[in-house]
GROMACS .gro file of C-alpha atoms in nm:
model
  129
    1MET     CA    1  24.093  -2.530   6.369
    2LEU     CA    2  23.791  -2.479   6.143
    3LEU     CA    3  23.867  -2.806   5.969
    4GLY     CA    4  23.876  -2.992   6.303
    5PHE     CA    5  23.539  -2.847   6.405
    6GLY     CA    6  23.385  -2.948   6.071
    7LEU     CA    7  23.513  -3.306   6.112
    8ARG     CA    8  23.365  -3.330   6.463
    9VAL     CA    9  23.025  -3.208   6.342
   10MET     CA   10  23.029  -3.454   6.051
   11SER     CA   11  23.122  -3.746   6.280
   12CYS     CA   12  22.829  -3.658   6.511
   13VAL     CA   13  22.588  -3.644   6.217
   14VAL     CA   14  22.715  -3.979   6.082
   15ALA     CA   15  22.685  -4.137   6.428
   16GLN     CA   16  22.324  -4.013   6.460
   17ASP     CA   17  22.233  -4.147   6.116
   18GLN     CA   18  22.373  -4.488   6.207
   19ALA     CA   19  22.181  -4.501   6.537
   20THR     CA   20  21.848  -4.392   6.387
   21PRO     CA   21  21.772  -4.711   6.182
   22ALA     CA   22  21.814  -4.930   6.489
   23VAL     CA   23  21.560  -4.721   6.679
   24GLN     CA   24  21.315  -4.726   6.387
   25SER     CA   25  21.337  -5.104   6.343
   26GLU     CA   26  21.268  -5.157   6.714
   27ALA     CA   27  20.966  -4.925   6.697
   28THR     CA   28  20.816  -5.111   6.401
   29ALA     CA   29  20.876  -5.448   6.566
   30ALA     CA   30  20.706  -5.334   6.888
   31ALA     CA   31  20.400  -5.194   6.707
   32PRO     CA   32  20.098  -5.422   6.752
   33ALA     CA   33  19.963  -5.593   6.443
   34VAL     CA   34  19.637  -5.446   6.316
   35LYS     CA   35  19.363  -5.706   6.336
   36LYS     CA   36  19.122  -5.718   6.046
   37LEU     CA   37  18.795  -5.884   5.961
   38THR     CA   38  18.799  -6.078   5.634
   39ILE     CA   39  18.475  -6.141   5.446
   40GLU     CA   40  18.482  -6.393   5.160
   41VAL     CA   41  18.192  -6.363   4.913
   42SER     CA   42  18.115  -6.647   4.672
   43GLY     CA   43  17.810  -6.726   4.467
   44GLY     CA   44  17.631  -6.969   4.243
   45GLU     CA   45  17.647  -7.346   4.223
   46LYS     CA   46  18.018  -7.338   4.139
   47ASN     CA   47  18.111  -7.110   4.432
   48ILE     CA   48  18.277  -6.851   4.210
   49ALA     CA   49  18.424  -6.541   4.371
   50VAL     CA   50  18.198  -6.235   4.346
   51GLU     CA   51  18.412  -5.933   4.271
   52ASN     CA   52  18.316  -5.567   4.314
   53ALA     CA   53  18.036  -5.647   4.559
   54SER     CA   54  17.952  -5.381   4.816
   55VAL     CA   55  17.993  -5.504   5.174
   56TYR     CA   56  17.824  -5.292   5.440
   57LEU     CA   57  17.909  -5.332   5.809
   58LYS     CA   58  17.660  -5.156   6.038
   59TYR     CA   59  17.688  -5.130   6.414
   60ALA     CA   60  17.580  -4.909   6.703
   61GLU     CA   61  17.791  -4.764   6.979
   62GLY     CA   62  17.601  -4.779   7.308
   63ARG     CA   63  17.563  -4.465   7.518
   64LYS     CA   64  17.418  -4.419   7.863
   65LEU     CA   65  17.264  -4.071   7.848
   66ARG     CA   66  17.173  -4.032   7.481
   67LYS     CA   67  17.060  -4.249   7.192
   68ASP     CA   68  17.302  -4.505   7.058
   69LYS     CA   69  17.526  -4.367   6.785
   70LYS     CA   70  17.503  -4.568   6.463
   71TYR     CA   71  17.792  -4.626   6.225
   72ALA     CA   72  17.822  -4.782   5.880
   73LEU     CA   73  18.132  -4.896   5.691
   74ASN     CA   74  18.135  -4.971   5.319
   75VAL     CA   75  18.404  -5.173   5.140
   76LYS     CA   76  18.422  -5.353   4.805
   77THR     CA   77  18.540  -5.705   4.732
   78ASN     CA   78  18.849  -5.763   4.520
   79ARG     CA   79  18.895  -6.012   4.235
   80ASP     CA   80  18.927  -6.297   4.483
   81GLY     CA   81  18.590  -6.206   4.634
   82THR     CA   82  18.738  -6.095   4.966
   83ALA     CA   83  18.685  -5.771   5.155
   84HIS     CA   84  18.909  -5.664   5.444
   85ILE     CA   85  18.786  -5.439   5.724
   86PRO     CA   86  19.072  -5.308   5.940
   87ASP     CA   87  19.013  -5.288   6.316
   88PRO     CA   88  18.647  -5.398   6.315
   89PRO     CA   89  18.414  -5.328   6.608
   90LEU     CA   90  18.348  -5.609   6.852
   91GLY     CA   91  17.994  -5.710   6.938
   92LYS     CA   92  17.676  -5.737   6.735
   93VAL     CA   93  17.711  -5.613   6.376
   94LEU     CA   94  17.493  -5.630   6.064
   95ILE     CA   95  17.675  -5.743   5.748
   96GLN     CA   96  17.500  -5.675   5.419
   97VAL     CA   97  17.630  -5.771   5.074
   98VAL     CA   98  17.493  -5.613   4.756
   99ALA     CA   99  17.617  -5.726   4.414
  100GLU     CA  100  17.479  -5.677   4.066
  101GLY     CA  101  17.313  -5.994   3.937
  102TRP     CA  102  17.295  -6.157   4.284
  103LYS     CA  103  17.041  -6.166   4.567
  104THR     CA  104  17.109  -5.920   4.845
  105PHE     CA  105  17.240  -6.079   5.165
  106GLY     CA  106  17.203  -5.946   5.519
  107GLU     CA  107  17.260  -6.111   5.854
  108TYR     CA  108  17.361  -6.019   6.210
  109TYR     CA  109  17.691  -6.155   6.344
  110ASP     CA  110  17.843  -6.143   6.690
  111LEU     CA  111  18.212  -6.058   6.650
  112GLY     CA  112  18.420  -6.173   6.942
  113ASP     CA  113  18.760  -6.188   6.772
  114ALA     CA  114  18.886  -5.927   6.525
  115GLY     CA  115  19.085  -6.179   6.316
  116THR     CA  116  18.775  -6.369   6.203
  117VAL     CA  117  18.700  -6.490   5.849
  118ILE     CA  118  18.332  -6.485   5.750
  119LYS     CA  119  18.222  -6.677   5.441
  120ILE     CA  120  17.908  -6.557   5.262
  121HIS     CA  121  17.735  -6.740   4.977
  122LEU     CA  122  17.509  -6.551   4.736
  123ASP     CA  123  17.237  -6.698   4.515
  124ARG     CA  124  17.101  -6.585   4.180
  125PRO     CA  125  16.762  -6.409   4.193
  126ARG     CA  126  16.446  -6.579   4.068
  127LYS     CA  127  16.348  -6.516   3.708
  128TRP     CA  128  16.049  -6.296   3.640
  129TYR     CA  129  15.827  -6.407   3.357
   0.00000   0.00000   0.00000
């Protein structure tokens, strides 16, 4: 009798384990893809990728009763010169790029689609004599 009860419990546990992966795979398939903003930073006459550049994304969240709340995100570029910002804000944003040995870049962009690729070209600074 005890052996029969143990077999029933084990068969229930095995049946639950087999059903669980199907539920997990459906949940991951139904999850929406995270949109991200990609910023490609290149520089110089040869358009080389600028790695380890700081990319700042600044934006304000509008409020009705109080002042607008300001936010800033900071990411770094990889070896390919690209920086990825997951789930970026839509609307008017300021993108600034600061890299050692390059001129600082800053410009306002109007983001309408989160899957956008923005290409930024940096120049060398003028020589001081």
